[in-house]
Every structure is written in C-alpha cells, then in structure tokens.
Tab-separated table of C-alpha atoms in Angstrom:
chain	number	residue	atom	x	y	z
A	1	TYR	CA	69.225	15.910	-98.155
A	2	ASP	CA	72.454	15.476	-100.086
A	3	LYS	CA	75.135	13.248	-98.588
A	4	SER	CA	77.765	14.828	-100.841
A	5	LEU	CA	77.186	18.169	-99.104
A	6	SER	CA	76.499	17.029	-95.559
A	7	ARG	CA	79.038	14.541	-94.273
A	8	HIS	CA	79.137	13.472	-90.667
A	9	PRO	CA	82.553	12.719	-89.198
A	10	PRO	CA	82.483	9.926	-86.616
A	11	LEU	CA	81.673	10.799	-83.016
A	12	ILE	CA	84.384	9.461	-80.722
A	13	LEU	CA	83.641	9.170	-76.992
A	14	SER	CA	86.477	8.433	-74.579
A	15	SER	CA	86.661	7.393	-70.933
A	16	ASP	CA	88.255	9.884	-68.545
A	17	ASP	CA	91.416	7.784	-68.240
A	18	GLY	CA	91.750	7.473	-72.016
A	19	LYS	CA	91.755	3.663	-71.924
A	20	PHE	CA	88.423	3.178	-73.661
A	21	HIS	CA	87.172	4.718	-76.903
A	22	LEU	CA	83.775	4.327	-78.576
A	23	ARG	CA	83.367	5.301	-82.227
A	24	ILE	CA	79.827	6.116	-83.425
A	25	GLY	CA	79.156	6.548	-87.131
A	26	SER	CA	81.699	6.517	-89.911
A	27	SER	CA	82.869	8.642	-92.766
A	28	PHE	CA	86.059	7.995	-94.659
A	29	ALA	CA	85.665	11.282	-96.511
A	30	ARG	CA	86.695	13.583	-93.652
A	31	PRO	CA	88.722	13.267	-90.450
A	32	VAL	CA	87.118	13.965	-87.087
A	33	ALA	CA	89.541	16.831	-86.344
A	34	GLN	CA	89.657	19.831	-88.632
A	35	SER	CA	92.266	22.456	-89.443
A	36	ARG	CA	91.912	25.728	-87.572
A	37	LYS	CA	92.531	28.211	-90.378
A	38	ARG	CA	92.355	28.599	-94.102
A	39	PRO	CA	95.558	26.935	-95.343
A	40	ASP	CA	97.831	28.812	-97.704
A	41	PRO	CA	98.736	27.045	-100.969
A	42	GLY	CA	101.082	24.167	-100.195
A	43	GLU	CA	100.761	24.657	-96.428
A	44	GLN	CA	99.980	21.667	-94.214
A	45	PRO	CA	97.008	21.934	-91.823
A	46	LEU	CA	97.873	22.917	-88.265
A	47	ARG	CA	98.216	20.229	-85.621
A	48	ASP	CA	95.476	19.369	-83.124
A	49	LYS	CA	97.337	20.937	-80.203
A	50	ASP	CA	97.133	24.373	-81.860
A	51	ARG	CA	93.352	24.495	-81.922
A	52	LYS	CA	91.440	26.611	-79.432
A	53	VAL	CA	87.843	27.610	-80.272
A	54	VAL	CA	85.069	25.833	-82.129
A	55	HIS	CA	81.889	27.681	-83.047
A	56	CYS	CA	78.774	25.558	-82.587
A	57	LEU	CA	76.496	27.486	-84.917
A	58	ASN	CA	72.860	26.815	-84.122
A	59	PRO	CA	70.710	25.337	-86.922
A	60	MET	CA	70.173	27.576	-89.933
A	61	TYR	CA	66.886	27.931	-91.819
A	62	GLY	CA	66.118	29.476	-95.170
A	63	ILE	CA	69.391	31.327	-95.736
A	64	LYS	CA	69.385	32.572	-99.338
A	65	ASP	CA	71.864	35.449	-99.620
A	66	PRO	CA	75.519	34.373	-99.214
A	67	LYS	CA	76.910	37.842	-98.361
A	68	TRP	CA	75.998	37.698	-94.681
A	69	LEU	CA	77.270	34.124	-94.350
A	70	ILE	CA	80.663	35.062	-95.831
A	71	GLU	CA	81.034	38.100	-93.589
A	72	TYR	CA	79.839	36.160	-90.545
A	73	LEU	CA	82.338	33.346	-90.996
A	74	GLU	CA	85.232	35.660	-91.845
A	75	TYR	CA	84.535	37.919	-88.878
A	76	HIS	CA	84.507	35.052	-86.398
A	77	ILE	CA	87.673	33.606	-87.916
A	78	ALA	CA	89.288	37.032	-87.435
A	79	ILE	CA	88.366	37.218	-83.735
A	80	GLY	CA	89.712	33.745	-82.982
A	81	VAL	CA	87.316	30.981	-84.053
A	82	ASP	CA	89.188	28.019	-85.507
A	83	HIS	CA	86.388	25.836	-86.862
A	84	PHE	CA	82.598	25.829	-87.285
A	85	HIS	CA	80.025	23.065	-86.975
A	86	ILE	CA	77.082	24.020	-89.176
A	87	TYR	CA	73.710	22.295	-88.910
A	88	ASN	CA	71.551	22.467	-92.027
A	89	VAL	CA	67.809	22.169	-91.478
A	90	ASP	CA	67.101	22.918	-95.133
A	91	MET	CA	69.237	23.144	-98.247
A	92	HIS	CA	69.323	26.966	-98.395
A	93	SER	CA	69.947	28.445	-101.855
A	94	PRO	CA	72.443	27.311	-104.532
A	95	GLU	CA	74.472	30.458	-103.786
A	96	VAL	CA	74.745	29.626	-100.086
A	97	GLN	CA	75.502	25.994	-100.879
A	98	LYS	CA	78.377	27.121	-103.067
A	99	VAL	CA	79.865	29.226	-100.278
A	100	LEU	CA	79.482	26.457	-97.724
A	101	GLU	CA	81.258	24.076	-100.066
A	102	ILE	CA	84.174	26.529	-100.381
A	103	TYR	CA	84.626	26.645	-96.612
A	104	ARG	CA	84.173	22.886	-96.290
A	105	LYS	CA	86.967	22.275	-98.797
A	106	TRP	CA	89.151	24.621	-96.745
A	107	ASN	CA	88.370	22.431	-93.689
A	108	LEU	CA	86.972	25.439	-91.857
A	109	ILE	CA	83.478	24.021	-91.444
A	110	THR	CA	81.899	20.639	-90.807
A	111	ARG	CA	78.363	20.317	-92.118
A	112	HIS	CA	75.630	18.225	-90.554
A	113	ASP	CA	72.310	17.200	-92.047
A	114	TRP	CA	69.777	18.382	-89.469
A	115	SER	CA	66.768	18.132	-91.769
A	116	GLY	CA	63.425	16.647	-90.874
A	117	LYS	CA	64.109	13.723	-93.192
A	118	ALA	CA	67.413	12.869	-91.546
A	119	SER	CA	66.047	13.256	-88.004
A	120	GLY	CA	62.688	11.567	-88.421
A	121	GLN	CA	61.084	15.040	-88.140
A	122	TYR	CA	62.603	15.616	-84.668
A	123	THR	CA	64.336	18.830	-85.764
A	124	THR	CA	61.351	20.301	-87.606
A	125	ARG	CA	58.304	19.179	-85.616
A	126	ILE	CA	56.779	21.077	-82.682
A	127	THR	CA	59.633	23.436	-81.799
A	128	TYR	CA	62.859	24.879	-83.187
A	129	GLU	CA	64.435	24.327	-79.764
A	130	HIS	CA	64.607	20.581	-80.466
A	131	ALA	CA	66.974	21.221	-83.360
A	132	LYS	CA	69.000	23.789	-81.383
A	133	TRP	CA	69.522	21.761	-78.201
A	134	ALA	CA	70.363	18.604	-80.110
A	135	ALA	CA	72.848	20.477	-82.329
A	136	GLN	CA	74.567	22.186	-79.390
A	137	THR	CA	74.928	18.893	-77.562
A	138	ASP	CA	76.156	17.086	-80.680
A	139	CYS	CA	78.745	19.803	-81.297
A	140	ALA	CA	79.987	19.686	-77.700
A	141	LEU	CA	80.392	15.905	-77.796
A	142	ARG	CA	82.310	16.064	-81.064
A	143	SER	CA	84.526	18.902	-79.826
A	144	ARG	CA	85.383	17.610	-76.371
A	145	GLY	CA	89.118	17.145	-76.042
A	146	VAL	CA	89.737	18.640	-79.500
A	147	TYR	CA	89.212	22.324	-78.679
A	148	ASP	CA	89.647	24.433	-75.583
A	149	TYR	CA	86.270	26.177	-75.743
A	150	ALA	CA	83.060	26.040	-77.741
A	151	LEU	CA	81.125	29.194	-78.615
A	152	LEU	CA	77.364	28.659	-78.984
A	153	SER	CA	75.257	31.230	-80.849
A	154	ASP	CA	72.953	31.897	-83.812
A	155	ILE	CA	73.562	33.123	-87.357
A	156	ASP	CA	72.091	36.565	-86.497
A	157	GLU	CA	74.410	36.978	-83.479
A	158	VAL	CA	77.953	38.325	-83.726
A	159	ALA	CA	80.373	37.973	-80.812
A	160	MET	CA	82.145	41.248	-79.960
A	161	GLY	CA	85.160	41.156	-77.684
A	162	ARG	CA	87.405	43.854	-76.304
A	163	GLY	CA	88.773	46.064	-79.069
A	164	ASP	CA	91.190	44.321	-81.399
A	165	GLU	CA	91.740	41.427	-78.976
A	166	GLY	CA	88.766	39.397	-80.142
A	167	LEU	CA	87.850	36.413	-77.987
A	168	ALA	CA	91.166	36.217	-76.126
A	169	PRO	CA	90.253	38.290	-73.012
A	170	ALA	CA	87.002	36.356	-72.500
A	171	LEU	CA	88.778	33.017	-72.867
A	172	GLU	CA	91.398	34.125	-70.343
A	173	MET	CA	88.722	35.248	-67.866
A	174	CYS	CA	86.768	32.025	-68.262
A	175	GLU	CA	89.881	29.897	-67.883
A	176	GLN	CA	90.857	31.774	-64.719
A	177	ALA	CA	87.372	31.206	-63.285
A	178	HIS	CA	87.749	27.516	-64.126
A	179	THR	CA	91.050	27.398	-62.259
A	180	ASP	CA	89.780	29.383	-59.272
A	181	ARG	CA	86.379	27.814	-58.666
A	182	GLY	CA	85.728	25.081	-61.180
A	183	VAL	CA	83.612	27.123	-63.593
A	184	ILE	CA	82.845	25.138	-66.768
A	185	GLY	CA	81.192	27.834	-68.870
A	186	CYS	CA	80.848	31.601	-69.169
A	187	SER	CA	77.790	33.551	-70.308
A	188	PHE	CA	77.505	37.039	-71.762
A	189	ASN	CA	74.764	39.512	-72.658
A	190	SER	CA	73.019	40.141	-75.945
A	191	ASN	CA	72.812	43.757	-77.148
A	192	THR	CA	70.392	44.650	-79.933
A	193	VAL	CA	71.661	46.161	-83.194
A	194	SER	CA	68.503	48.189	-83.655
A	195	SER	CA	69.677	49.994	-86.804
A	196	VAL	CA	68.852	46.878	-88.848
A	197	PHE	CA	65.264	48.183	-88.906
A	198	THR	CA	66.083	51.637	-90.298
A	199	LYS	CA	64.894	51.889	-93.895
A	200	LEU	CA	67.526	53.880	-95.762
A	201	THR	CA	66.762	56.558	-98.317
A	202	ASP	CA	67.994	56.154	-101.903
A	203	ASP	CA	70.874	58.541	-101.178
A	204	GLU	CA	71.854	56.599	-98.062
A	205	GLU	CA	71.701	53.330	-99.981
A	206	MET	CA	74.030	54.786	-102.615
A	207	LYS	CA	76.543	55.865	-99.990
A	208	MET	CA	76.386	52.424	-98.368
A	209	LYS	CA	76.837	50.417	-101.560
A	210	ASP	CA	80.536	49.654	-100.935
A	211	LYS	CA	80.132	48.939	-97.227
A	212	LEU	CA	80.082	45.496	-95.688
A	213	LEU	CA	76.807	44.484	-94.051
A	214	LEU	CA	78.698	44.465	-90.764
A	215	GLU	CA	79.632	48.109	-91.412
A	216	ARG	CA	76.147	49.093	-92.566
A	217	TYR	CA	74.613	48.348	-89.164
A	218	SER	CA	76.593	50.120	-86.457
A	219	HIS	CA	73.957	51.564	-84.132
A	220	VAL	CA	72.850	49.623	-81.064
A	221	GLU	CA	70.468	50.172	-78.185
A	222	VAL	CA	71.846	52.447	-75.445
A	223	LYS	CA	70.299	50.261	-72.781
A	224	PRO	CA	68.337	47.002	-72.792
A	225	VAL	CA	64.563	47.066	-72.984
A	226	CYS	CA	62.844	44.994	-70.307
A	227	PRO	CA	61.384	42.424	-70.433
A	228	SER	CA	62.781	41.704	-73.910
A	229	ASN	CA	66.427	41.326	-72.880
A	230	CYS	CA	66.446	42.099	-69.166
A	231	ARG	CA	64.296	41.725	-66.060
A	232	CYS	CA	63.394	44.663	-63.826
A	233	LEU	CA	64.145	44.091	-60.140
A	234	GLY	CA	63.111	47.407	-58.626
A	235	LYS	CA	60.674	50.258	-59.021
A	236	ASN	CA	60.960	52.032	-62.378
A	237	CYS	CA	63.447	49.368	-63.391
A	238	LYS	CA	66.337	51.147	-61.648
A	239	GLU	CA	67.829	47.726	-61.025
A	240	MET	CA	67.734	44.807	-63.403
A	241	THR	CA	69.204	41.397	-64.088
A	242	ARG	CA	70.378	40.107	-67.445
A	243	LYS	CA	71.394	36.623	-66.395
A	244	TYR	CA	70.713	33.795	-68.779
A	245	HIS	CA	67.389	34.046	-70.611
A	246	TYR	CA	66.569	37.468	-69.132
A	247	GLY	CA	69.434	38.971	-71.137
A	248	ARG	CA	69.110	36.617	-74.113
A	249	GLN	CA	72.602	35.480	-73.128
A	250	LYS	CA	74.806	33.073	-75.036
A	251	TYR	CA	77.877	31.318	-73.689
A	252	ILE	CA	81.169	29.541	-74.134
A	253	VAL	CA	81.780	26.157	-72.565
A	254	ASN	CA	84.985	24.380	-71.548
A	255	MET	CA	85.970	21.581	-73.933
A	256	HIS	CA	89.488	20.733	-72.760
A	257	ASP	CA	88.853	19.539	-69.197
A	258	LEU	CA	87.820	15.924	-69.701
A	259	THR	CA	86.814	15.526	-66.053
A	260	ILE	CA	83.760	17.679	-66.771
A	261	SER	CA	80.630	15.675	-67.477
A	262	THR	CA	78.991	16.744	-70.742
A	263	LEU	CA	76.259	14.104	-70.708
A	264	ARG	CA	73.378	16.580	-70.628
A	265	PRO	CA	71.483	18.467	-73.332
A	266	LEU	CA	72.890	21.974	-73.626
A	267	TRP	CA	70.321	24.734	-73.209
A	268	THR	CA	69.916	27.987	-75.158
A	269	HIS	CA	71.044	30.672	-72.702
A	270	ALA	CA	73.176	28.636	-70.296
A	271	ILE	CA	74.431	25.089	-69.907
A	272	SER	CA	71.062	24.246	-68.323
A	273	GLY	CA	67.945	26.004	-67.081
A	274	ASP	CA	68.725	25.316	-63.417
A	275	TYR	CA	69.815	28.833	-62.449
A	276	ASP	CA	70.964	27.899	-58.939
A	277	GLU	CA	73.358	25.384	-60.444
A	278	MET	CA	74.395	27.793	-63.201
A	279	ASP	CA	75.357	30.419	-60.616
A	280	ARG	CA	77.798	27.864	-59.222
A	281	ILE	CA	79.319	26.579	-62.452
A	282	MET	CA	79.105	29.564	-64.828
A	283	GLU	CA	80.825	32.955	-64.841
A	284	GLN	CA	79.173	36.181	-66.020
A	285	ILE	CA	81.431	38.015	-68.494
A	286	PRO	CA	81.126	41.841	-68.570
A	287	ASP	CA	79.963	43.527	-71.774
A	288	ASP	CA	83.313	45.256	-72.298
A	289	VAL	CA	85.031	41.862	-72.395
A	290	LEU	CA	82.519	39.989	-74.557
A	291	HIS	CA	78.916	40.351	-75.633
A	292	ILE	CA	76.627	39.365	-78.462
A	293	ARG	CA	75.507	41.889	-81.088
A	294	HIS	CA	72.043	40.657	-82.013
A	295	TYR	CA	71.008	41.665	-85.551
A	296	GLN	CA	67.346	41.323	-84.710
A	297	GLY	CA	64.827	43.168	-82.563
A	298	HIS	CA	61.314	42.093	-83.499
A	299	TRP	CA	60.326	42.753	-79.857
A	300	LEU	CA	61.082	46.460	-80.410
A	301	LYS	CA	59.123	46.548	-83.640
A	302	ASN	CA	56.166	44.627	-82.238
A	303	ARG	CA	55.928	46.928	-79.198
A	304	ASN	CA	56.224	50.115	-81.300
A	305	LEU	CA	59.472	51.102	-79.577
A	306	LEU	CA	61.628	51.696	-82.650
A	307	ASP	CA	60.697	55.403	-82.744
A	308	LYS	CA	61.243	55.959	-79.004
A	309	MET	CA	64.418	54.124	-78.061
A	310	GLU	CA	67.906	55.578	-77.733
A	311	GLU	CA	70.631	54.393	-80.091
A	312	LYS	CA	74.383	54.873	-79.963
A	313	TYR	CA	77.102	54.483	-82.572
A	314	ALA	CA	79.090	51.332	-81.772
A	315	PRO	CA	80.896	49.992	-84.843
A	316	LEU	CA	82.836	46.765	-84.963
A	317	PRO	CA	86.603	47.312	-84.669
A	318	LYS	CA	88.073	48.471	-87.986
A	319	HIS	CA	90.871	45.946	-87.524
A	320	PHE	CA	88.386	43.129	-88.077
A	321	THR	CA	86.318	44.690	-90.847
A	322	ASP	CA	89.542	45.452	-92.724
A	323	SER	CA	90.546	41.809	-92.300
A	324	ILE	CA	87.191	40.653	-93.712
A	325	ARG	CA	87.488	42.992	-96.677
A	326	LYS	CA	91.052	41.849	-97.390
A	327	THR	CA	90.075	38.175	-97.360
A	328	ILE	CA	87.008	38.586	-99.560
A	329	PHE	CA	88.318	41.049	-102.120
A	330	LYS	CA	92.075	40.412	-102.237
A	331	GLU	CA	92.899	36.915	-101.045
A	332	SER	CA	90.071	34.682	-102.241
A	333	PRO	CA	88.811	34.875	-105.827
A	334	LEU	CA	86.158	32.274	-104.982
A	335	LEU	CA	84.658	34.363	-102.183
A	336	GLN	CA	84.977	37.556	-104.202
A	337	GLN	CA	83.042	36.015	-107.088
A	338	SER	CA	80.241	34.728	-104.850
A	339	TYR	CA	79.986	38.007	-102.950
A	340	ALA	CA	80.025	40.197	-106.072
A	341	GLN	CA	77.410	38.085	-107.844
A	342	ALA	CA	75.127	38.251	-104.817
A	343	LYS	CA	75.429	42.058	-104.652
A	344	GLU	CA	74.226	42.298	-108.245
A	345	ASP	CA	71.457	39.720	-107.874
A	346	PRO	CA	68.034	41.441	-107.675
A	347	ARG	CA	66.653	38.538	-105.634
A	348	PHE	CA	68.801	39.594	-102.689
A	349	SER	CA	68.292	42.780	-100.708
A	350	SER	CA	71.011	45.265	-99.846
A	351	GLY	CA	70.342	44.502	-96.181
A	352	LEU	CA	69.600	41.422	-94.113
A	353	GLY	CA	67.276	38.818	-95.572
A	354	TRP	CA	65.386	38.170	-92.328
A	355	ILE	CA	64.644	41.844	-91.569
A	356	THR	CA	62.003	44.082	-93.150
A	357	PRO	CA	63.156	47.663	-92.468
A	358	VAL	CA	60.673	50.402	-91.615
A	359	GLU	CA	60.512	54.185	-91.837
A	360	ARG	CA	62.046	55.756	-88.739
A	361	PRO	CA	62.378	59.416	-87.615
A	362	ALA	CA	65.273	61.628	-88.683
A	363	GLN	CA	67.325	61.099	-85.529
A	364	TYR	CA	67.888	57.492	-86.552
A	365	HIS	CA	69.317	58.649	-89.883
A	366	ASN	CA	71.475	61.567	-88.747
A	367	ASN	CA	74.500	59.480	-87.812
A	368	ILE	CA	73.887	56.407	-89.901
A	369	LEU	CA	76.636	57.261	-92.386
A	370	LEU	CA	79.347	57.403	-89.731
A	371	ALA	CA	80.221	53.794	-90.582
C-alpha cells in the first residue's frame, strides 16, 4: 500500500457530555473534518455546521475504468452527499488512482488503506463481509457528530430519491421518525437495473457513444424476483416482504444524535441482523422516496431469467445527469481529461467493467435508445 495515497485522519471519540475526548491515530496531512463540496477557486471550505451527509462507500476491489467512478461520485454529490469515505482493498488502476487523487485534493473524499497487508489479512481472508462491516463501522465512528446522516452502500449501487429532490425527502422522513419514536436509521429497497446485461448491437453502441454510463442503463425490473431480492409470504407470491436482507436493502444511519450508542459492528442490510430490534429502531422508506438502483443482477443471469422478466424504462432525473455532464465536460479539465482518455482506451469497455453482457431478445432492445 502507498501511504501517500491512503492517509488516515485521526479517529476522535468523545463522551456524551463532551468533557472527555480520545484521539486514536494521527495524521498531520489532513484534518479529521472535510469540506462538503468542491471549492471554487479562492473559496474557503464550508464550516462544519453546514455538513449533512457522508457516504460510507463499502470497500472497492479491482476497479480499473475511471468513468464509472467519476459519474458515481458526481451523481451522489448532486443528490446531496457532502463527503465520501473510500476504503481501498487493492490499488486499482493508475487511471482510477489519478481520479481518486483529484477528489482527495478537493477534500471530497478520505481514503483508507483496507488492504490485506494493512489489516493483517483481516479484510481479504475468508469473507468480503469482514472488510465491509469493519469499514462501515469505522466510517460511522469517524463521522459521528460531524455529519447528520451516513449513507452506506456499494460502488454498484446508486441511490435514487424523489425526482429532483435527491436525498432531502428521505432525510426529512428519517429525521421525523427519529423525533417521533427514536428511530436511529432508515432502510430502503434495492431495485435491479437489469439492462446492464443487454448486449448492444454495433448500431446501438454508436448511438450510445456520447451517453453517460448512468444514461446508458435506464431499464429496471418491473417487480422484484423472489428469493433474490424479496421473500414470498403467500401462495403464488401474492404477498412478499423486502425488509433488510430479503430486499437487499441498504440504509442511512443517524450521526448527529450523540446519545445513540454506535459501539456495534454495522451490518450489511440494516444496523444489525436482529430483525426484532431493527423493527423498533429502523424506519422503512418507500421506493418513491428513496431506493437503491443496483447495477448488477447475476441472480437473474444464473437462473436464466433475463429473457423472461419484465423491464420498464426508469431513467435517472435529467436534472442530475445534466449536472454530472456539466461538471465533467465544462467545469473540470482534470475530470474531462481522465474521462476522455478512458473512453478512448481499448482496455476499458463501453459498459460496466464487472458485467459481461449477453444476447437478449428484441423486446429488451426496442426501447433501449429512449435514454
């Protein structure tokens, strides 16, 4: 690992009354609090009190193509994320390293060395979940009292709120539930972007060449497929539940209420796997307020469902894709250079690096150019 690329700010733990502080680790290179937006030339970083949402991005492996990373970060900034904690299990590619360094210099990300070498193999031995749970818990401890909420999700998951409002309605709902009944976190469903598996024809590829990746994939499953991201409760699956792991849910957790105990490892689909407790301390957010768009779906491919399922056109709001395009191509020469070079690099595909698309029937192509 490279200490010049992965710098750990100190972890500061405080007593509830604020009279006692414990500082773990040290780094004089970066402050523990980070600015919430890309600063304009000559502009001072925003103050701590203006920060709201930190994105605890689960550990990343083997990312080579920087295009998705740029779009992912810019999209989440547009919907209301103020800062990202990024956990590096490996060193990715030089192109991705370059992009990460750009965002680190803008104080939009904090990088953490989560490699096997740094962790004594804890993050790479036996199970990926070790790395994920440890990263989520580390991020929550670092963010407590600095941000209002933490969003926990993976690099292939995009949070989609209500229209052009981004995360705001979900944060308001979760905060109200906290006020009303002491809720400390809110979970939301994962919906599969199944069009990632559609192998485009040469003509379709040509028409898509100027689209963002987030615009390229705009078709999602009409309904969840049990048991992959739901659990049937009745005959013929007329009733189902999507709570927690059944719906591949992700969640936001309260960071501003310092009376909440955070001394527990944070789980993948909820604060913990004790569902009785989670029903008491977590709120379920409806899909039209917030959900995850999951750019994956190996369960559909492995069960030969890609040619049978129903898809619907559900693009991301144009307001946000226009914002991404403006930032990349008009406001940041550094991002524009990295993005353009990656588009011309034959080592990188025109799609997503972790997906191998397959031939699908005509109905999955008919509306694909609506984006």
